[in-house]
mmCIF file of C-alpha atoms in Angstrom:
data_model
loop_
_atom_site.group_PDB
_atom_site.id
_atom_site.type_symbol
_atom_site.label_atom_id
_atom_site.label_comp_id
_atom_site.label_asym_id
_atom_site.label_seq_id
_atom_site.Cartn_x
_atom_site.Cartn_y
_atom_site.Cartn_z
ATOM 1 C CA MET A 1111 -15.701 61.981 52.669
ATOM 2 C CA GLN A 1112 -15.456 58.431 51.434
ATOM 3 C CA ARG A 1113 -18.904 58.820 49.865
ATOM 4 C CA VAL A 1114 -17.762 61.929 48.018
ATOM 5 C CA GLN A 1115 -14.746 60.073 46.678
ATOM 6 C CA HIS A 1116 -16.994 57.302 45.436
ATOM 7 C CA GLN A 1117 -19.144 59.833 43.659
ATOM 8 C CA ARG A 1118 -16.078 61.273 41.947
ATOM 9 C CA VAL A 1119 -14.890 57.871 40.855
ATOM 10 C CA LEU A 1120 -18.325 57.053 39.504
ATOM 11 C CA LEU A 1121 -18.468 60.358 37.634
ATOM 12 C CA SER A 1122 -15.047 59.812 36.124
ATOM 13 C CA LEU A 1123 -15.941 56.306 35.055
ATOM 14 C CA CYS A 1124 -19.118 57.535 33.434
ATOM 15 C CA LEU A 1125 -17.185 60.136 31.505
ATOM 16 C CA GLY A 1126 -14.378 57.772 30.652
ATOM 17 C CA LEU A 1127 -11.712 59.888 32.285
ATOM 18 C CA GLY A 1128 -9.791 59.124 35.422
ATOM 19 C CA LEU A 1129 -9.190 62.665 36.443
ATOM 20 C CA SER A 1130 -11.628 63.370 39.209
ATOM 21 C CA LEU A 1131 -9.715 61.877 42.078
ATOM 22 C CA GLU A 1132 -7.931 65.185 42.448
ATOM 23 C CA PRO A 1133 -9.591 67.982 44.400
ATOM 24 C CA LEU A 1134 -12.118 69.672 42.148
ATOM 25 C CA VAL A 1135 -11.593 73.208 43.332
ATOM 26 C CA ALA A 1136 -8.586 74.999 41.993
ATOM 27 C CA GLU A 1137 -8.982 77.963 44.276
ATOM 28 C CA ALA A 1138 -11.627 77.904 46.971
ATOM 29 C CA GLY A 1139 -13.993 80.846 46.834
ATOM 30 C CA GLU A 1140 -16.976 81.971 48.780
ATOM 31 C CA GLY A 1141 -19.433 79.129 49.263
ATOM 32 C CA ASP A 1142 -16.702 76.712 48.216
ATOM 33 C CA VAL A 1143 -17.212 77.420 44.491
ATOM 34 C CA PRO A 1144 -14.142 77.548 42.262
ATOM 35 C CA VAL A 1145 -12.819 81.033 41.673
ATOM 36 C CA THR A 1146 -11.298 79.842 38.465
ATOM 37 C CA HIS A 1147 -11.498 76.665 36.455
ATOM 38 C CA PRO A 1148 -10.625 76.073 32.793
ATOM 39 C CA SER A 1149 -14.081 74.802 31.855
ATOM 40 C CA PHE A 1150 -15.845 77.547 33.734
ATOM 41 C CA ASP A 1151 -13.519 80.170 32.275
ATOM 42 C CA VAL A 1152 -13.948 79.040 28.668
ATOM 43 C CA ALA A 1153 -17.711 78.591 28.921
ATOM 44 C CA GLY A 1154 -18.343 81.519 31.219
ATOM 45 C CA GLY A 1155 -15.764 83.830 29.686
ATOM 46 C CA GLY A 1156 -12.640 85.445 31.030
ATOM 47 C CA SER A 1157 -9.821 84.187 33.245
ATOM 48 C CA ARG A 1158 -8.223 85.350 36.450
ATOM 49 C CA PRO A 1159 -4.859 87.152 35.964
ATOM 50 C CA GLY A 1160 -2.142 84.689 35.094
ATOM 51 C CA HIS A 1161 -4.504 81.815 34.381
ATOM 52 C CA TRP A 1162 -4.815 80.258 30.965
ATOM 53 C CA ALA A 1163 -7.461 77.981 29.540
ATOM 54 C CA THR A 1164 -7.888 76.021 26.341
ATOM 55 C CA GLY A 1165 -11.054 74.545 24.917
ATOM 56 C CA LEU A 1166 -11.460 71.956 22.187
ATOM 57 C CA GLN A 1167 -14.979 71.542 20.911
ATOM 58 C CA VAL A 1168 -16.440 68.967 18.557
ATOM 59 C CA GLY A 1169 -20.038 68.690 17.497
ATOM 60 C CA PHE A 1170 -22.501 69.184 14.742
ATOM 61 C CA PRO A 1171 -22.159 71.377 12.850
ATOM 62 C CA TRP A 1172 -19.579 73.396 14.784
ATOM 63 C CA GLN A 1173 -16.071 72.608 15.888
ATOM 64 C CA ALA A 1174 -13.876 75.089 17.698
ATOM 65 C CA VAL A 1175 -10.518 75.712 19.339
ATOM 66 C CA HIS A 1176 -10.225 78.415 21.976
ATOM 67 C CA VAL A 1177 -7.197 79.668 23.937
ATOM 68 C CA GLN A 1178 -7.315 82.473 26.504
ATOM 69 C CA TYR A 1179 -5.062 84.072 29.080
ATOM 70 C CA GLY A 1180 -6.146 86.310 31.928
ATOM 71 C CA LEU A 1181 -4.658 89.751 32.438
ATOM 72 C CA LYS A 1182 -4.989 92.258 35.239
ATOM 73 C CA GLY A 1183 -8.098 94.368 35.379
ATOM 74 C CA GLY A 1184 -10.440 91.609 34.303
ATOM 75 C CA TRP A 1185 -9.259 91.589 30.689
ATOM 76 C CA THR A 1186 -8.736 88.290 28.927
ATOM 77 C CA PRO A 1187 -7.378 88.173 25.379
ATOM 78 C CA PHE A 1188 -8.141 85.026 23.442
ATOM 79 C CA VAL A 1189 -7.754 83.339 20.079
ATOM 80 C CA GLU A 1190 -10.593 81.346 18.635
ATOM 81 C CA VAL A 1191 -11.144 79.325 15.493
ATOM 82 C CA ASP A 1192 -14.581 77.910 14.867
ATOM 83 C CA SER A 1193 -15.756 76.022 11.842
ATOM 84 C CA ALA A 1194 -19.036 74.738 10.513
ATOM 85 C CA LEU A 1195 -18.388 71.268 9.095
ATOM 86 C CA LEU A 1196 -14.875 72.456 8.245
ATOM 87 C CA ARG A 1197 -16.382 74.385 5.334
ATOM 88 C CA ARG A 1198 -17.075 77.783 6.828
ATOM 89 C CA THR A 1199 -14.205 78.734 9.096
ATOM 90 C CA GLN A 1200 -13.857 81.801 11.239
ATOM 91 C CA PRO A 1201 -10.503 82.535 12.892
ATOM 92 C CA SER A 1202 -10.739 85.420 15.356
ATOM 93 C CA ILE A 1203 -8.856 87.220 18.056
ATOM 94 C CA GLY A 1204 -10.825 88.689 20.878
ATOM 95 C CA MET A 1205 -10.937 90.342 24.255
ATOM 96 C CA ALA A 1206 -13.169 89.348 27.128
ATOM 97 C CA LEU A 1207 -14.091 91.436 30.136
ATOM 98 C CA ARG A 1208 -15.926 90.123 33.164
ATOM 99 C CA TRP A 1209 -18.562 92.660 33.979
ATOM 100 C CA VAL A 1210 -20.015 90.773 36.930
ATOM 101 C CA GLU A 1211 -18.079 88.284 39.024
ATOM 102 C CA ARG A 1212 -19.976 87.125 42.073
ATOM 103 C CA PRO A 1213 -19.452 83.832 43.893
ATOM 104 C CA HIS A 1214 -22.205 82.204 41.877
ATOM 105 C CA VAL A 1215 -22.793 84.575 38.982
ATOM 106 C CA ARG A 1216 -20.627 85.560 36.052
ATOM 107 C CA LEU A 1217 -21.478 87.974 33.271
ATOM 108 C CA THR A 1218 -18.838 88.475 30.583
ATOM 109 C CA GLY A 1219 -18.695 90.503 27.410
ATOM 110 C CA GLU A 1220 -16.493 89.521 24.491
ATOM 111 C CA ALA A 1221 -15.518 91.304 21.291
ATOM 112 C CA LEU A 1222 -13.930 89.414 18.393
ATOM 113 C CA VAL A 1223 -12.418 90.529 15.126
ATOM 114 C CA GLY A 1224 -11.575 87.987 12.491
ATOM 115 C CA TRP A 1225 -12.165 86.649 9.069
ATOM 116 C CA GLN A 1226 -14.925 84.468 7.718
ATOM 117 C CA THR A 1227 -13.969 82.148 4.920
ATOM 118 C CA GLN A 1228 -16.008 79.673 2.914
ATOM 119 C CA ALA A 1229 -14.831 78.220 -0.365
ATOM 120 C CA GLY A 1230 -16.784 76.399 -3.042
ATOM 121 C CA ILE A 1231 -19.641 77.522 -5.227
ATOM 122 C CA LEU A 1232 -21.015 79.804 -2.506
ATOM 123 C CA PRO A 1233 -17.979 81.760 -1.344
ATOM 124 C CA LEU A 1234 -18.210 83.796 1.836
ATOM 125 C CA ASN A 1235 -15.004 85.631 2.538
ATOM 126 C CA GLY A 1236 -14.682 88.813 4.499
ATOM 127 C CA PRO A 1237 -13.696 90.517 7.715
ATOM 128 C CA SER A 1238 -15.991 89.932 10.634
ATOM 129 C CA LEU A 1239 -16.784 91.536 13.960
ATOM 130 C CA ALA A 1240 -18.552 89.596 16.659
ATOM 131 C CA LEU A 1241 -19.933 90.593 20.045
ATOM 132 C CA ARG A 1242 -20.766 87.949 22.623
ATOM 133 C CA LEU A 1243 -22.454 87.997 25.984
ATOM 134 C CA ARG A 1244 -21.923 85.114 28.392
ATOM 135 C CA ALA A 1245 -23.925 84.558 31.556
ATOM 136 C CA ALA A 1246 -23.285 81.700 33.961
ATOM 137 C CA TRP A 1247 -24.314 80.361 37.332
ATOM 138 C CA VAL A 1248 -21.277 78.918 39.073
ATOM 139 C CA GLY A 1249 -21.650 75.887 41.238
ATOM 140 C CA ARG A 1250 -18.971 73.786 42.841
ATOM 141 C CA HIS A 1251 -18.790 71.154 40.122
ATOM 142 C CA LEU A 1252 -21.264 72.369 37.540
ATOM 143 C CA MET A 1253 -21.784 75.607 35.719
ATOM 144 C CA PRO A 1254 -24.866 76.102 33.523
ATOM 145 C CA TYR A 1255 -24.317 78.938 31.131
ATOM 146 C CA THR A 1256 -25.670 80.710 28.100
ATOM 147 C CA ALA A 1257 -23.844 82.651 25.395
ATOM 148 C CA TRP A 1258 -25.324 84.976 22.807
ATOM 149 C CA THR A 1259 -23.273 85.995 19.783
ATOM 150 C CA THR A 1260 -23.953 88.455 16.992
ATOM 151 C CA ARG A 1261 -21.490 88.313 14.114
ATOM 152 C CA HIS A 1262 -21.313 90.843 11.310
ATOM 153 C CA THR A 1263 -19.293 90.141 8.182
ATOM 154 C CA LEU A 1264 -18.474 92.403 5.280
ATOM 155 C CA LEU A 1265 -18.496 90.569 1.964
ATOM 156 C CA ILE A 1266 -16.540 92.634 -0.543
ATOM 157 C CA ASP A 1267 -17.260 91.704 -4.131
ATOM 158 C CA GLN A 1268 -15.105 92.956 -6.957
ATOM 159 C CA THR A 1269 -16.315 93.461 -10.506
ATOM 160 C CA LEU A 1270 -13.801 93.931 -13.302
ATOM 161 C CA LEU A 1271 -15.295 95.522 -16.402
ATOM 162 C CA GLU A 1272 -13.125 95.185 -19.481
ATOM 163 C CA THR A 1273 -14.017 97.773 -22.108
ATOM 164 C CA ALA A 1274 -12.330 98.765 -25.333
ATOM 165 C CA SER A 1275 -10.631 101.615 -23.494
ATOM 166 C CA GLY A 1276 -9.381 99.657 -20.515
ATOM 167 C CA THR A 1277 -10.395 97.826 -17.353
ATOM 168 C CA GLU A 1278 -12.524 99.340 -14.610
ATOM 169 C CA SER A 1279 -12.804 97.907 -11.120
ATOM 170 C CA THR A 1280 -15.721 98.435 -8.764
ATOM 171 C CA LEU A 1281 -16.220 97.114 -5.259
ATOM 172 C CA THR A 1282 -19.559 96.295 -3.709
ATOM 173 C CA VAL A 1283 -19.976 95.701 -0.016
ATOM 174 C CA GLN A 1284 -22.672 93.397 1.273
ATOM 175 C CA PRO A 1285 -23.127 92.953 5.009
ATOM 176 C CA ARG A 1286 -23.974 89.565 6.443
ATOM 177 C CA TRP A 1287 -25.388 88.958 9.899
ATOM 178 C CA ASP A 1288 -25.295 85.702 11.803
ATOM 179 C CA ALA A 1289 -26.402 85.120 15.357
ATOM 180 C CA LEU A 1290 -25.908 82.182 17.670
ATOM 181 C CA ALA A 1291 -27.440 81.331 21.018
ATOM 182 C CA VAL A 1292 -25.891 78.606 23.147
ATOM 183 C CA VAL A 1293 -27.065 76.990 26.352
ATOM 184 C CA GLY A 1294 -24.780 74.529 28.010
ATOM 185 C CA LEU A 1295 -23.363 72.936 31.105
ATOM 186 C CA ALA A 1296 -19.724 72.926 32.158
ATOM 187 C CA VAL A 1297 -18.514 70.131 34.411
ATOM 188 C CA ALA A 1298 -15.354 70.360 36.505
ATOM 189 C CA LEU A 1299 -13.606 66.999 36.457
ATOM 190 C CA GLY A 1300 -10.474 68.174 38.176
ATOM 191 C CA PRO A 1301 -8.683 71.414 38.967
ATOM 192 C CA ARG A 1302 -7.215 71.616 35.500
ATOM 193 C CA VAL A 1303 -9.629 69.768 33.283
ATOM 194 C CA GLY A 1304 -13.317 69.641 32.581
ATOM 195 C CA LEU A 1305 -16.010 69.004 30.035
ATOM 196 C CA GLU A 1306 -18.732 71.104 28.588
ATOM 197 C CA LEU A 1307 -21.919 70.187 26.735
ATOM 198 C CA GLY A 1308 -23.965 72.660 24.772
ATOM 199 C CA LEU A 1309 -26.882 73.151 22.439
ATOM 200 C CA GLU A 1310 -26.663 75.766 19.710
ATOM 201 C CA TYR A 1311 -29.459 77.732 18.134
ATOM 202 C CA PRO A 1312 -28.231 79.572 15.028
ATOM 203 C CA TYR A 1313 -29.767 82.356 13.014
ATOM 204 C CA ILE A 1314 -28.023 82.401 9.646
ATOM 205 C CA ASP A 1315 -27.595 85.343 7.293
ATOM 206 C CA GLY A 1316 -30.311 87.348 8.987
ATOM 207 C CA SER A 1317 -33.095 85.284 7.496
ATOM 208 C CA ALA A 1318 -32.854 81.596 8.229
ATOM 209 C CA VAL A 1319 -33.293 79.659 11.449
ATOM 210 C CA THR A 1320 -31.527 76.348 10.951
ATOM 211 C CA LEU A 1321 -31.634 73.126 12.900
ATOM 212 C CA PRO A 1322 -30.092 73.317 16.369
ATOM 213 C CA GLY A 1323 -26.575 72.071 16.832
ATOM 214 C CA PHE A 1324 -24.815 70.400 19.721
ATOM 215 C CA HIS A 1325 -21.265 70.083 20.922
ATOM 216 C CA LEU A 1326 -19.013 68.452 23.459
ATOM 217 C CA GLY A 1327 -15.988 70.341 24.665
ATOM 218 C CA LEU A 1328 -12.850 69.456 26.591
ATOM 219 C CA GLN A 1329 -11.172 72.244 28.525
ATOM 220 C CA PHE A 1330 -7.896 72.321 30.358
ATOM 221 C CA GLY A 1331 -5.642 74.978 31.723
ATOM 222 C CA GLY A 1332 -4.219 76.412 34.915
ATOM 223 C CA LYS A 1333 -1.619 78.847 36.104
ATOM 224 C CA PRO A 1334 1.935 78.514 34.797
ATOM 225 C CA MET B 894 -41.420 83.753 7.182
ATOM 226 C CA SER B 895 -40.838 86.906 5.260
ATOM 227 C CA THR B 896 -37.571 87.317 3.485
ATOM 228 C CA SER B 897 -36.040 90.578 2.459
ATOM 229 C CA ALA B 898 -33.526 91.415 -0.198
ATOM 230 C CA PRO B 899 -29.948 91.581 1.052
ATOM 231 C CA LYS B 900 -28.973 95.034 2.165
ATOM 232 C CA LEU B 901 -26.344 96.496 -0.070
ATOM 233 C CA ILE B 902 -24.148 99.382 0.854
ATOM 234 C CA ASN B 903 -23.760 101.727 -2.050
ATOM 235 C CA ILE B 904 -20.156 102.672 -1.662
ATOM 236 C CA ASN B 905 -20.602 105.463 -4.174
ATOM 237 C CA LYS B 906 -22.662 107.353 -1.575
ATOM 238 C CA LEU B 907 -20.040 107.003 1.114
ATOM 239 C CA ARG B 908 -17.139 109.342 1.601
ATOM 240 C CA PRO B 909 -14.737 108.248 -1.122
ATOM 241 C CA ALA B 910 -11.567 109.178 0.724
ATOM 242 C CA ARG B 911 -12.328 106.650 3.446
ATOM 243 C CA TRP B 912 -13.514 103.706 1.400
ATOM 244 C CA THR B 913 -11.143 104.012 -1.527
ATOM 245 C CA LEU B 914 -8.369 103.260 0.925
ATOM 246 C CA VAL B 915 -9.973 100.683 3.182
ATOM 247 C CA LEU B 916 -11.784 98.460 0.724
ATOM 248 C CA PRO B 917 -8.956 97.871 -1.749
ATOM 249 C CA LEU B 918 -6.728 97.168 1.244
ATOM 250 C CA LEU B 919 -9.108 94.533 2.586
ATOM 251 C CA CYS B 920 -9.844 93.186 -0.863
ATOM 252 C CA GLY B 921 -6.261 93.199 -2.097
ATOM 253 C CA LEU B 922 -4.457 91.903 0.958
ATOM 254 C CA LEU B 923 -7.028 89.415 2.192
ATOM 255 C CA ALA B 924 -8.797 88.481 -1.055
ATOM 256 C CA CYS B 925 -12.242 89.609 -2.105
ATOM 257 C CA ASN B 926 -15.340 87.581 -1.483
ATOM 258 C CA THR B 927 -15.902 87.119 -5.210
ATOM 259 C CA THR B 928 -14.405 88.603 -8.343
ATOM 260 C CA SER B 929 -16.541 88.838 -11.472
ATOM 261 C CA GLU B 930 -15.050 89.674 -14.838
ATOM 262 C CA LEU B 931 -17.290 91.301 -17.432
ATOM 263 C CA TYR B 932 -16.333 91.974 -21.024
ATOM 264 C CA GLU B 933 -18.136 94.755 -22.865
ATOM 265 C CA VAL B 934 -19.376 93.641 -26.296
ATOM 266 C CA SER B 935 -21.061 95.641 -29.030
ATOM 267 C CA LEU B 936 -23.045 93.201 -31.165
ATOM 268 C CA GLU B 937 -24.444 94.291 -34.514
ATOM 269 C CA GLY B 938 -25.440 92.817 -37.822
ATOM 270 C CA SER B 939 -28.575 91.495 -39.464
ATOM 271 C CA ILE B 940 -31.075 88.739 -38.723
ATOM 272 C CA GLN B 941 -33.205 87.548 -41.627
ATOM 273 C CA ASN B 942 -36.098 85.131 -42.095
ATOM 274 C CA SER B 943 -34.866 83.277 -45.119
ATOM 275 C CA VAL B 944 -38.072 81.215 -45.459
ATOM 276 C CA SER B 945 -40.588 84.082 -45.471
ATOM 277 C CA PRO B 946 -38.552 87.285 -45.722
ATOM 278 C CA SER B 947 -41.406 89.771 -45.575
ATOM 279 C CA VAL B 948 -43.551 88.283 -42.828
ATOM 280 C CA PRO B 949 -43.854 90.466 -39.700
ATOM 281 C CA GLY B 950 -43.221 89.258 -36.178
ATOM 282 C CA ILE B 951 -41.087 89.928 -33.158
ATOM 283 C CA VAL B 952 -37.658 88.306 -33.205
ATOM 284 C CA THR B 953 -36.390 86.956 -29.900
ATOM 285 C CA VAL B 954 -32.607 86.873 -29.697
ATOM 286 C CA THR B 955 -30.815 84.838 -27.030
ATOM 287 C CA LEU B 956 -27.104 84.983 -26.274
ATOM 288 C CA TYR B 957 -25.258 81.967 -24.905
ATOM 289 C CA HIS B 958 -21.780 80.903 -23.972
ATOM 290 C CA ALA B 959 -20.769 78.261 -26.505
ATOM 291 C CA SER B 960 -19.487 76.058 -23.680
ATOM 292 C CA SER B 961 -19.420 76.163 -19.929
ATOM 293 C CA GLY B 962 -18.349 73.966 -17.056
ATOM 294 C CA GLU B 963 -15.551 71.445 -16.765
ATOM 295 C CA GLY B 964 -15.272 67.681 -16.869
ATOM 296 C CA GLU B 965 -18.560 65.878 -16.500
ATOM 297 C CA LEU B 966 -20.310 69.182 -15.940
ATOM 298 C CA ALA B 967 -19.222 70.624 -19.293
ATOM 299 C CA HIS B 968 -22.171 71.616 -21.446
ATOM 300 C CA PRO B 969 -22.988 73.921 -24.370
ATOM 301 C CA LEU B 970 -25.312 76.914 -24.421
ATOM 302 C CA GLU B 971 -24.960 78.597 -21.038
ATOM 303 C CA PHE B 972 -27.485 81.432 -21.014
ATOM 304 C CA ILE B 973 -26.224 85.025 -20.972
ATOM 305 C CA GLU B 974 -29.169 87.235 -21.825
ATOM 306 C CA ARG B 975 -32.215 87.680 -24.069
ATOM 307 C CA PHE B 976 -33.583 90.662 -25.995
ATOM 308 C CA GLU B 977 -36.182 91.297 -28.693
ATOM 309 C CA LEU B 978 -36.287 93.005 -32.083
ATOM 310 C CA ASP B 979 -39.492 94.375 -33.580
ATOM 311 C CA ALA B 980 -38.826 92.599 -36.878
ATOM 312 C CA PRO B 981 -36.052 90.890 -38.793
ATOM 313 C CA GLY B 982 -33.398 93.238 -40.119
ATOM 314 C CA ASP B 983 -30.363 95.163 -38.994
ATOM 315 C CA PHE B 984 -29.778 95.613 -35.290
ATOM 316 C CA SER B 985 -27.218 96.614 -32.717
ATOM 317 C CA HIS B 986 -27.048 95.599 -29.093
ATOM 318 C CA ALA B 987 -24.488 96.123 -26.344
ATOM 319 C CA PHE B 988 -24.110 93.684 -23.477
ATOM 320 C CA LEU B 989 -21.678 92.532 -20.806
ATOM 321 C CA TYR B 990 -20.180 89.107 -21.378
ATOM 322 C CA PRO B 991 -19.221 87.212 -18.167
ATOM 323 C CA LEU B 992 -15.682 85.989 -18.784
ATOM 324 C CA ASP B 993 -15.569 83.626 -15.824
ATOM 325 C CA VAL B 994 -18.681 81.616 -16.687
ATOM 326 C CA GLY B 995 -17.870 80.058 -20.026
ATOM 327 C CA GLU B 996 -16.253 80.419 -23.405
ATOM 328 C CA GLY B 997 -17.399 81.481 -26.850
ATOM 329 C CA LEU B 998 -20.537 83.296 -27.957
ATOM 330 C CA VAL B 999 -23.571 81.807 -29.666
ATOM 331 C CA VAL B 1000 -26.455 83.924 -30.973
ATOM 332 C CA TYR B 1001 -29.822 82.202 -31.387
ATOM 333 C CA ALA B 1002 -32.922 83.865 -32.850
ATOM 334 C CA TRP B 1003 -36.468 82.835 -33.681
ATOM 335 C CA GLN B 1004 -39.422 84.764 -35.066
ATOM 336 C CA ASP B 1005 -42.817 84.794 -33.391
ATOM 337 C CA LEU B 1006 -45.347 84.767 -36.236
ATOM 338 C CA ASP B 1007 -48.573 84.432 -34.208
ATOM 339 C CA GLY B 1008 -47.595 86.637 -31.281
ATOM 340 C CA ASP B 1009 -48.073 83.990 -28.601
ATOM 341 C CA GLY B 1010 -44.514 84.251 -27.286
ATOM 342 C CA ILE B 1011 -43.945 80.539 -27.860
ATOM 343 C CA LEU B 1012 -41.857 78.891 -30.545
ATOM 344 C CA CYS B 1013 -44.328 76.830 -32.586
ATOM 345 C CA ALA B 1014 -47.413 75.014 -31.366
ATOM 346 C CA PRO B 1015 -49.606 72.195 -32.716
ATOM 347 C CA ASP B 1016 -51.323 74.659 -35.081
ATOM 348 C CA GLN B 1017 -48.255 76.788 -35.764
ATOM 349 C CA THR B 1018 -45.298 75.090 -37.368
ATOM 350 C CA ASP B 1019 -44.030 77.880 -39.594
ATOM 351 C CA GLU B 1020 -41.976 79.766 -37.011
ATOM 352 C CA VAL B 1021 -38.312 79.607 -37.927
ATOM 353 C CA ALA B 1022 -35.099 79.861 -35.974
ATOM 354 C CA GLY B 1023 -31.394 80.097 -36.615
ATOM 355 C CA VAL B 1024 -28.115 80.142 -34.794
ATOM 356 C CA VAL B 1025 -24.615 81.447 -35.385
ATOM 357 C CA GLU B 1026 -21.416 81.063 -33.381
ATOM 358 C CA VAL B 1027 -19.337 84.224 -33.239
ATOM 359 C CA SER B 1028 -15.748 83.823 -34.303
ATOM 360 C CA PRO B 1029 -13.263 85.135 -33.393
ATOM 361 C CA PHE B 1030 -14.289 85.841 -29.845
ATOM 362 C CA PRO B 1031 -13.850 87.569 -27.443
ATOM 363 C CA ALA B 1032 -13.894 90.881 -29.263
ATOM 364 C CA HIS B 1033 -15.372 94.183 -28.202
ATOM 365 C CA ALA B 1034 -17.056 94.741 -31.601
ATOM 366 C CA VAL B 1035 -18.829 91.823 -33.236
ATOM 367 C CA VAL B 1036 -20.702 91.728 -36.537
ATOM 368 C CA ILE B 1037 -22.947 88.777 -37.375
ATOM 369 C CA SER B 1038 -25.284 87.662 -40.116
ATOM 370 C CA LEU B 1039 -27.927 85.229 -38.917
ATOM 371 C CA SER B 1040 -30.350 83.390 -41.172
ATOM 372 C CA MET B 1041 -33.496 81.903 -39.611
ATOM 373 C CA ASP B 1042 -34.415 78.900 -41.715
ATOM 374 C CA ALA B 1043 -35.026 75.987 -39.320
ATOM 375 C CA PRO B 1044 -38.717 75.527 -38.447
ATOM 376 C CA CYS B 1045 -39.518 74.994 -34.780
ATOM 377 C CA ALA B 1046 -35.886 74.422 -33.845
ATOM 378 C CA GLY B 1047 -34.709 75.237 -30.364
ATOM 379 C CA PRO B 1048 -31.125 76.236 -29.689
ATOM 380 C CA GLU B 1049 -30.223 72.733 -28.508
ATOM 381 C CA ALA B 1050 -31.296 71.336 -31.895
ATOM 382 C CA LEU B 1051 -29.040 73.740 -33.777
ATOM 383 C CA PHE B 1052 -25.914 73.892 -31.600
ATOM 384 C CA PRO B 1053 -23.415 72.316 -31.535
ATOM 385 C CA PRO B 1054 -23.736 71.826 -35.313
ATOM 386 C CA GLY B 1055 -23.920 68.201 -36.362
ATOM 387 C CA ASP B 1056 -25.028 67.034 -32.912
ATOM 388 C CA ASP B 1057 -28.045 64.858 -33.669
ATOM 389 C CA SER B 1058 -28.208 63.269 -30.234
ATOM 390 C CA LEU B 1059 -31.076 65.528 -29.152
#
């Protein structure tokens, strides 16, 4: 037991946070894995009824804020704002549903509706719909996971034609497709706080594979 | 990697009752992606070679904004479009002027005497050009009279008038 405590202290020192002296498991599950944990819930998707979780993510090029609250029946509504270099921002509301919840395996589907906005000389503004699949292996302290997102945005362009007899308006709709694959690792530091590291592989506008991104996230939450 | 043209949805082929309600709602309440303003212009008049009036040759006419950009990026002669006439003389041409790109309208023309598609060359220095700035503008109907009398002069050499920095 004393050896385990030393390991926790060492881990917390390495991460610069003194939070791991508390028990790591919020609710003991089968095989002593956490049934719910803010980091695992944000990265793996969904929350148990009555539990909330918040995630703050910084990285290159994406930053994000995520808040979710678990409802009965496996449903978890959430609000999410992600931004690429604070230039292309996508606020969304969504709903997550855990399709598979085993002691060590989670599979969650998420649907998001929102708005994509990018100002400047290359404007991208329009409503967006995103679907996301999260899969995770749940350990006691660690949770490797992957998330696959497909986002579809409608860019509505307006053309005003001013003729001698008046002004005509026409609208043109152009769909835009972005996809994002993430692999990461969530780390439980304490029952209410944890970290998450991830690598991002984007596919932009249906035609361009860009450089991979990375992020570091802080998650916290619990049950009111 | 192969790239494909962006897929466009032709909203004219969709059921109008559905999209005429949804799209203006999205566009009006939440702002469109982009809004382009086009101004229909009917341009007519005459273009003459005042050096050699009877010589044949295609006339290339180029339309420009007189000025575009702001601050340090301000510059003259922002391209709008180009068209050709079989020979100097009277003409008429309709085009759409982008209101949100620049201001003013400049018409530049040059005559291709040797048919090579290039204004002048080491052995061809008789090709002439001319420019005129339309005023007042914008106007839906514009009448111009353009005289080509400057040998081997590009638009930058003729506009703005009196600018000898180039």
